[in-house]
Amino acid sequence: MKVLVVGANGQIGRHLVNLLHESNEHQVRAMVRKEAQKASFEEMGVETVLASLEGSVADIAGAATGCDAVVFSAGSGGHTGPDMTLLIDLDGAVKTIEAAENLGIKRFIMVSALQAHNRENWNNKIRPYYVAKHYADRILMQSDLTYTIVRPGGLLNETAKGKISVGESLDRTTITREDVARVIFESINEKNTFNTSFDVVNGDAPISDALKNL
């Protein structure tokens, strides 16, 4: 499959682009919003396209044309306010869903947040972020796309452990960004993840086994 990674310049996105680029199974197209970011991926030999999540659905569809799957791993970042969270994490995600639907791209993987589906367990310090993730996820689930929603715990920049725990509702703990990327990569063709959402943290099961046992 040819996979569009939206938010390719993010930390999870970069790990995922590398996995896809090195894969014999898939091709990758990185979607970024700055020319300097585009150049850095092209130096790696990665097909790259410029597009902004603040642009139109048509702009995003242009970036996705010719792809078979979309991964949404973008985010406004912790340094921005609730306004950008609304524009990127919610509206940007929904526009990407609409673009995929318009193009007939069926496979869509969303990077969400641990317990985003459960209001009672939201982190009040970043509540607008959880609101955005919650409703973007709900809109994806109501679409006609074959979705997977990955809800990772607290993100770490440590070396991948290769082992995870997955479930509908997990306690708030951590996972490496590299392991999140590997979960996304393994989920692309894993039918047990189709039309499914799950929390994921580092645990005791190898990633492929954990996903097959969802």
PDB file of C-alpha atoms in Angstrom:
ATOM      1  CA  MET A   1       0.000   0.000   0.000  1.00  0.00           C
ATOM      2  CA  LYS A   2       1.007   3.597  -0.538  1.00  0.00           C
ATOM      3  CA  VAL A   3       0.559   5.363   2.797  1.00  0.00           C
ATOM      4  CA  LEU A   4       0.182   9.106   3.292  1.00  0.00           C
ATOM      5  CA  VAL A   5       1.578  10.158   6.669  1.00  0.00           C
ATOM      6  CA  VAL A   6      -0.080  13.397   7.787  1.00  0.00           C
ATOM      7  CA  GLY A   7       2.115  15.048  10.384  1.00  0.00           C
ATOM      8  CA  ALA A   8       5.220  13.332   9.027  1.00  0.00           C
ATOM      9  CA  ASN A   9       7.544  15.861  10.658  1.00  0.00           C
ATOM     10  CA  GLY A  10       6.260  15.027  14.147  1.00  0.00           C
ATOM     11  CA  GLN A  11       8.202  12.616  16.305  1.00  0.00           C
ATOM     12  CA  ILE A  12       5.828   9.678  15.792  1.00  0.00           C
ATOM     13  CA  GLY A  13       5.460  10.633  12.144  1.00  0.00           C
ATOM     14  CA  ARG A  14       9.208  10.526  11.535  1.00  0.00           C
ATOM     15  CA  HIS A  15       9.526   7.080  13.098  1.00  0.00           C
ATOM     16  CA  LEU A  16       6.629   5.846  10.965  1.00  0.00           C
ATOM     17  CA  VAL A  17       8.005   7.344   7.751  1.00  0.00           C
ATOM     18  CA  ASN A  18      11.308   5.552   8.405  1.00  0.00           C
ATOM     19  CA  LEU A  19       9.536   2.224   8.986  1.00  0.00           C
ATOM     20  CA  LEU A  20       7.478   2.581   5.823  1.00  0.00           C
ATOM     21  CA  HIS A  21      10.442   3.787   3.763  1.00  0.00           C
ATOM     22  CA  GLU A  22      12.503   0.756   4.806  1.00  0.00           C
ATOM     23  CA  SER A  23       9.605  -1.638   4.244  1.00  0.00           C
ATOM     24  CA  ASN A  24       9.336  -4.010   1.313  1.00  0.00           C
ATOM     25  CA  GLU A  25       5.577  -4.127   1.838  1.00  0.00           C
ATOM     26  CA  HIS A  26       4.547  -0.466   1.613  1.00  0.00           C
ATOM     27  CA  GLN A  27       5.411   2.858   0.029  1.00  0.00           C
ATOM     28  CA  VAL A  28       5.234   6.165   1.870  1.00  0.00           C
ATOM     29  CA  ARG A  29       4.401   9.773   1.070  1.00  0.00           C
ATOM     30  CA  ALA A  30       5.194  12.332   3.763  1.00  0.00           C
ATOM     31  CA  MET A  31       2.855  15.319   4.126  1.00  0.00           C
ATOM     32  CA  VAL A  32       4.498  18.368   5.693  1.00  0.00           C
ATOM     33  CA  ARG A  33       3.704  22.069   5.805  1.00  0.00           C
ATOM     34  CA  LYS A  34       7.130  23.730   5.394  1.00  0.00           C
ATOM     35  CA  GLU A  35       9.595  23.722   2.518  1.00  0.00           C
ATOM     36  CA  ALA A  36      12.528  23.004   4.854  1.00  0.00           C
ATOM     37  CA  GLN A  37      10.728  19.924   6.184  1.00  0.00           C
ATOM     38  CA  LYS A  38      10.048  18.775   2.630  1.00  0.00           C
ATOM     39  CA  ALA A  39      13.713  19.090   1.726  1.00  0.00           C
ATOM     40  CA  SER A  40      14.851  17.005   4.707  1.00  0.00           C
ATOM     41  CA  PHE A  41      12.583  14.106   3.720  1.00  0.00           C
ATOM     42  CA  GLU A  42      13.533  14.327   0.061  1.00  0.00           C
ATOM     43  CA  GLU A  43      17.188  14.033   1.073  1.00  0.00           C
ATOM     44  CA  MET A  44      16.235  10.659   2.569  1.00  0.00           C
ATOM     45  CA  GLY A  45      14.635   9.629  -0.717  1.00  0.00           C
ATOM     46  CA  VAL A  46      11.097   9.922   0.682  1.00  0.00           C
ATOM     47  CA  GLU A  47       8.312  11.184  -1.570  1.00  0.00           C
ATOM     48  CA  THR A  48       7.044  14.364   0.075  1.00  0.00           C
ATOM     49  CA  VAL A  49       4.183  16.777  -0.486  1.00  0.00           C
ATOM     50  CA  LEU A  50       3.465  20.226   0.937  1.00  0.00           C
ATOM     51  CA  ALA A  51       0.002  20.816   2.361  1.00  0.00           C
ATOM     52  CA  SER A  52      -1.506  22.536   5.390  1.00  0.00           C
ATOM     53  CA  LEU A  53      -4.234  21.206   7.652  1.00  0.00           C
ATOM     54  CA  GLU A  54      -5.491  24.784   7.819  1.00  0.00           C
ATOM     55  CA  GLY A  55      -6.061  24.644   4.066  1.00  0.00           C
ATOM     56  CA  SER A  56      -9.029  23.218   2.208  1.00  0.00           C
ATOM     57  CA  VAL A  57     -10.254  19.646   1.915  1.00  0.00           C
ATOM     58  CA  ALA A  58      -9.250  19.869  -1.744  1.00  0.00           C
ATOM     59  CA  ASP A  59      -5.682  20.793  -0.748  1.00  0.00           C
ATOM     60  CA  ILE A  60      -5.434  17.735   1.486  1.00  0.00           C
ATOM     61  CA  ALA A  61      -7.049  15.544  -1.169  1.00  0.00           C
ATOM     62  CA  GLY A  62      -4.393  16.736  -3.600  1.00  0.00           C
ATOM     63  CA  ALA A  63      -1.717  15.555  -1.188  1.00  0.00           C
ATOM     64  CA  ALA A  64      -3.428  12.172  -0.768  1.00  0.00           C
ATOM     65  CA  THR A  65      -4.198  11.460  -4.432  1.00  0.00           C
ATOM     66  CA  GLY A  66      -2.796   8.091  -5.451  1.00  0.00           C
ATOM     67  CA  CYS A  67      -2.482   6.771  -1.901  1.00  0.00           C
ATOM     68  CA  ASP A  68      -4.193   3.664  -0.535  1.00  0.00           C
ATOM     69  CA  ALA A  69      -4.140   4.564   3.165  1.00  0.00           C
ATOM     70  CA  VAL A  70      -3.853   7.623   5.394  1.00  0.00           C
ATOM     71  CA  VAL A  71      -2.278   7.926   8.823  1.00  0.00           C
ATOM     72  CA  PHE A  72      -3.184  11.055  10.784  1.00  0.00           C
ATOM     73  CA  SER A  73      -0.419  11.680  13.307  1.00  0.00           C
ATOM     74  CA  ALA A  74      -0.487  15.478  13.252  1.00  0.00           C
ATOM     75  CA  GLY A  75      -1.014  17.717  16.237  1.00  0.00           C
ATOM     76  CA  SER A  76      -0.884  21.391  17.068  1.00  0.00           C
ATOM     77  CA  GLY A  77       1.683  20.768  19.808  1.00  0.00           C
ATOM     78  CA  GLY A  78       1.816  21.710  23.451  1.00  0.00           C
ATOM     79  CA  HIS A  79       3.122  25.236  22.778  1.00  0.00           C
ATOM     80  CA  THR A  80      -0.067  26.408  21.046  1.00  0.00           C
ATOM     81  CA  GLY A  81      -3.408  27.415  22.508  1.00  0.00           C
ATOM     82  CA  PRO A  82      -6.881  25.876  22.316  1.00  0.00           C
ATOM     83  CA  ASP A  83      -7.542  27.747  19.068  1.00  0.00           C
ATOM     84  CA  MET A  84      -4.872  25.815  17.157  1.00  0.00           C
ATOM     85  CA  THR A  85      -5.903  22.596  18.879  1.00  0.00           C
ATOM     86  CA  LEU A  86      -9.373  23.133  17.436  1.00  0.00           C
ATOM     87  CA  LEU A  87      -8.037  23.958  13.965  1.00  0.00           C
ATOM     88  CA  ILE A  88      -5.478  21.136  13.689  1.00  0.00           C
ATOM     89  CA  ASP A  89      -6.420  18.270  16.012  1.00  0.00           C
ATOM     90  CA  LEU A  90     -10.149  18.501  15.271  1.00  0.00           C
ATOM     91  CA  ASP A  91     -10.880  20.346  12.035  1.00  0.00           C
ATOM     92  CA  GLY A  92      -7.634  19.269  10.371  1.00  0.00           C
ATOM     93  CA  ALA A  93      -8.392  15.660  11.217  1.00  0.00           C
ATOM     94  CA  VAL A  94     -11.965  15.921   9.953  1.00  0.00           C
ATOM     95  CA  LYS A  95     -10.850  17.563   6.709  1.00  0.00           C
ATOM     96  CA  THR A  96      -8.401  14.696   6.208  1.00  0.00           C
ATOM     97  CA  ILE A  97     -11.217  12.194   6.777  1.00  0.00           C
ATOM     98  CA  GLU A  98     -13.357  14.044   4.213  1.00  0.00           C
ATOM     99  CA  ALA A  99     -10.468  14.101   1.738  1.00  0.00           C
ATOM    100  CA  ALA A 100      -9.995  10.336   2.081  1.00  0.00           C
ATOM    101  CA  GLU A 101     -13.721   9.754   1.573  1.00  0.00           C
ATOM    102  CA  ASN A 102     -13.773  11.999  -1.499  1.00  0.00           C
ATOM    103  CA  LEU A 103     -10.873  10.070  -3.033  1.00  0.00           C
ATOM    104  CA  GLY A 104     -12.248   6.630  -2.179  1.00  0.00           C
ATOM    105  CA  ILE A 105      -9.323   5.863   0.139  1.00  0.00           C
ATOM    106  CA  LYS A 106     -10.744   3.377   2.616  1.00  0.00           C
ATOM    107  CA  ARG A 107      -7.919   2.701   5.097  1.00  0.00           C
ATOM    108  CA  PHE A 108      -7.447   5.376   7.762  1.00  0.00           C
ATOM    109  CA  ILE A 109      -5.425   5.229  10.981  1.00  0.00           C
ATOM    110  CA  MET A 110      -5.855   7.948  13.603  1.00  0.00           C
ATOM    111  CA  VAL A 111      -3.384   8.682  16.394  1.00  0.00           C
ATOM    112  CA  SER A 112      -5.525   9.791  19.319  1.00  0.00           C
ATOM    113  CA  ALA A 113      -4.848   9.883  23.079  1.00  0.00           C
ATOM    114  CA  LEU A 114      -5.255   7.446  25.959  1.00  0.00           C
ATOM    115  CA  GLN A 115      -8.844   7.465  27.253  1.00  0.00           C
ATOM    116  CA  ALA A 116      -9.955  10.082  24.706  1.00  0.00           C
ATOM    117  CA  HIS A 117     -13.206   8.107  24.442  1.00  0.00           C
ATOM    118  CA  ASN A 118     -13.893   8.448  28.167  1.00  0.00           C
ATOM    119  CA  ARG A 119     -14.624  11.998  29.371  1.00  0.00           C
ATOM    120  CA  GLU A 120     -14.337  10.990  33.023  1.00  0.00           C
ATOM    121  CA  ASN A 121     -10.655  10.164  32.543  1.00  0.00           C
ATOM    122  CA  TRP A 122      -9.491  13.240  30.627  1.00  0.00           C
ATOM    123  CA  ASN A 123      -6.473  15.204  31.811  1.00  0.00           C
ATOM    124  CA  ASN A 124      -7.953  18.553  32.832  1.00  0.00           C
ATOM    125  CA  LYS A 125      -4.700  20.407  32.128  1.00  0.00           C
ATOM    126  CA  ILE A 126      -5.115  19.686  28.413  1.00  0.00           C
ATOM    127  CA  ARG A 127      -8.882  19.273  28.257  1.00  0.00           C
ATOM    128  CA  PRO A 128      -9.300  21.118  24.899  1.00  0.00           C
ATOM    129  CA  TYR A 129      -6.886  18.608  23.360  1.00  0.00           C
ATOM    130  CA  TYR A 130      -8.999  15.715  24.644  1.00  0.00           C
ATOM    131  CA  VAL A 131     -12.175  17.358  23.368  1.00  0.00           C
ATOM    132  CA  ALA A 132     -10.606  17.672  19.906  1.00  0.00           C
ATOM    133  CA  LYS A 133      -9.400  14.063  19.902  1.00  0.00           C
ATOM    134  CA  HIS A 134     -12.721  12.744  21.203  1.00  0.00           C
ATOM    135  CA  TYR A 135     -14.806  14.332  18.472  1.00  0.00           C
ATOM    136  CA  ALA A 136     -12.342  13.685  15.648  1.00  0.00           C
ATOM    137  CA  ASP A 137     -12.401  10.021  16.657  1.00  0.00           C
ATOM    138  CA  ARG A 138     -16.190   9.961  16.752  1.00  0.00           C
ATOM    139  CA  ILE A 139     -16.452  11.499  13.290  1.00  0.00           C
ATOM    140  CA  LEU A 140     -14.001   8.935  11.946  1.00  0.00           C
ATOM    141  CA  MET A 141     -16.028   6.092  13.467  1.00  0.00           C
ATOM    142  CA  GLN A 142     -19.178   7.479  11.824  1.00  0.00           C
ATOM    143  CA  SER A 143     -17.520   7.625   8.400  1.00  0.00           C
ATOM    144  CA  ASP A 144     -17.479   4.852   5.812  1.00  0.00           C
ATOM    145  CA  LEU A 145     -13.714   4.400   6.192  1.00  0.00           C
ATOM    146  CA  THR A 146     -11.989   1.272   7.476  1.00  0.00           C
ATOM    147  CA  TYR A 147     -10.524   2.929  10.535  1.00  0.00           C
ATOM    148  CA  THR A 148      -8.153   2.146  13.351  1.00  0.00           C
ATOM    149  CA  ILE A 149      -7.890   4.561  16.269  1.00  0.00           C
ATOM    150  CA  VAL A 150      -4.695   4.197  18.299  1.00  0.00           C
ATOM    151  CA  ARG A 151      -4.876   5.873  21.717  1.00  0.00           C
ATOM    152  CA  PRO A 152      -1.327   5.941  23.163  1.00  0.00           C
ATOM    153  CA  GLY A 153      -0.399   6.728  26.734  1.00  0.00           C
ATOM    154  CA  GLY A 154       2.195   9.283  27.808  1.00  0.00           C
ATOM    155  CA  LEU A 155       4.795   9.536  25.062  1.00  0.00           C
ATOM    156  CA  LEU A 156       8.485   8.868  25.677  1.00  0.00           C
ATOM    157  CA  ASN A 157      11.550   9.396  23.501  1.00  0.00           C
ATOM    158  CA  GLU A 158      13.213   6.211  24.706  1.00  0.00           C
ATOM    159  CA  THR A 159      14.337   3.278  22.573  1.00  0.00           C
ATOM    160  CA  ALA A 160      11.462   1.079  21.439  1.00  0.00           C
ATOM    161  CA  LYS A 161      10.673  -1.803  23.771  1.00  0.00           C
ATOM    162  CA  GLY A 162       8.744  -3.818  21.188  1.00  0.00           C
ATOM    163  CA  LYS A 163       6.149  -4.925  23.737  1.00  0.00           C
ATOM    164  CA  ILE A 164       2.782  -3.387  24.529  1.00  0.00           C
ATOM    165  CA  SER A 165      -0.538  -3.738  26.304  1.00  0.00           C
ATOM    166  CA  VAL A 166      -3.732  -2.894  24.421  1.00  0.00           C
ATOM    167  CA  GLY A 167      -7.303  -2.587  25.612  1.00  0.00           C
ATOM    168  CA  GLU A 168     -10.492  -0.596  25.674  1.00  0.00           C
ATOM    169  CA  SER A 169      -9.551   1.254  28.862  1.00  0.00           C
ATOM    170  CA  LEU A 170      -6.035   1.108  30.280  1.00  0.00           C
ATOM    171  CA  ASP A 171      -4.483   2.826  33.280  1.00  0.00           C
ATOM    172  CA  ARG A 172      -2.591   6.013  32.505  1.00  0.00           C
ATOM    173  CA  THR A 173       1.012   5.047  31.868  1.00  0.00           C
ATOM    174  CA  THR A 174       3.592   5.460  29.084  1.00  0.00           C
ATOM    175  CA  ILE A 175       4.779   4.209  25.702  1.00  0.00           C
ATOM    176  CA  THR A 176       7.711   5.126  23.502  1.00  0.00           C
ATOM    177  CA  ARG A 177       6.983   7.117  20.375  1.00  0.00           C
ATOM    178  CA  GLU A 178       8.869   4.523  18.351  1.00  0.00           C
ATOM    179  CA  ASP A 179       6.592   1.785  19.672  1.00  0.00           C
ATOM    180  CA  VAL A 180       3.520   3.854  18.715  1.00  0.00           C
ATOM    181  CA  ALA A 181       4.916   4.100  15.188  1.00  0.00           C
ATOM    182  CA  ARG A 182       5.427   0.331  15.134  1.00  0.00           C
ATOM    183  CA  VAL A 183       1.849  -0.224  16.312  1.00  0.00           C
ATOM    184  CA  ILE A 184       0.608   1.958  13.444  1.00  0.00           C
ATOM    185  CA  PHE A 185       2.835   0.137  10.961  1.00  0.00           C
ATOM    186  CA  GLU A 186       1.651  -3.298  12.119  1.00  0.00           C
ATOM    187  CA  SER A 187      -1.977  -2.134  12.093  1.00  0.00           C
ATOM    188  CA  ILE A 188      -2.063  -1.157   8.428  1.00  0.00           C
ATOM    189  CA  ASN A 189      -2.809  -4.701   7.244  1.00  0.00           C
ATOM    190  CA  GLU A 190      -3.813  -6.331  10.543  1.00  0.00           C
ATOM    191  CA  LYS A 191      -7.513  -7.106  10.126  1.00  0.00           C
ATOM    192  CA  ASN A 192      -8.056  -7.384  13.887  1.00  0.00           C
ATOM    193  CA  THR A 193      -7.477  -3.631  14.093  1.00  0.00           C
ATOM    194  CA  PHE A 194     -10.014  -2.772  11.378  1.00  0.00           C
ATOM    195  CA  ASN A 195     -12.903  -0.618  12.636  1.00  0.00           C
ATOM    196  CA  THR A 196     -11.422  -0.779  16.119  1.00  0.00           C
ATOM    197  CA  SER A 197     -10.147   1.727  18.677  1.00  0.00           C
ATOM    198  CA  PHE A 198      -7.869   0.909  21.597  1.00  0.00           C
ATOM    199  CA  ASP A 199      -5.618   2.321  24.293  1.00  0.00           C
ATOM    200  CA  VAL A 200      -1.969   1.270  24.023  1.00  0.00           C
ATOM    201  CA  VAL A 201       0.942   1.477  26.464  1.00  0.00           C
ATOM    202  CA  ASN A 202       4.188  -0.414  26.864  1.00  0.00           C
ATOM    203  CA  GLY A 203       3.563  -3.850  28.339  1.00  0.00           C
ATOM    204  CA  ASP A 204       4.489  -7.516  28.065  1.00  0.00           C
ATOM    205  CA  ALA A 205       3.174  -8.692  24.684  1.00  0.00           C
ATOM    206  CA  PRO A 206       5.027  -8.414  21.374  1.00  0.00           C
ATOM    207  CA  ILE A 207       3.281  -5.827  19.198  1.00  0.00           C
ATOM    208  CA  SER A 208       2.116  -8.223  16.481  1.00  0.00           C
ATOM    209  CA  ASP A 209       0.738 -10.691  19.058  1.00  0.00           C
ATOM    210  CA  ALA A 210      -1.075  -7.961  21.004  1.00  0.00           C
ATOM    211  CA  LEU A 211      -2.791  -6.664  17.861  1.00  0.00           C
ATOM    212  CA  LYS A 212      -3.783 -10.151  16.687  1.00  0.00           C
ATOM    213  CA  ASN A 213      -5.436 -10.740  20.067  1.00  0.00           C
ATOM    214  CA  LEU A 214      -7.527  -7.571  20.121  1.00  0.00           C
TER     215      LEU A 214
END
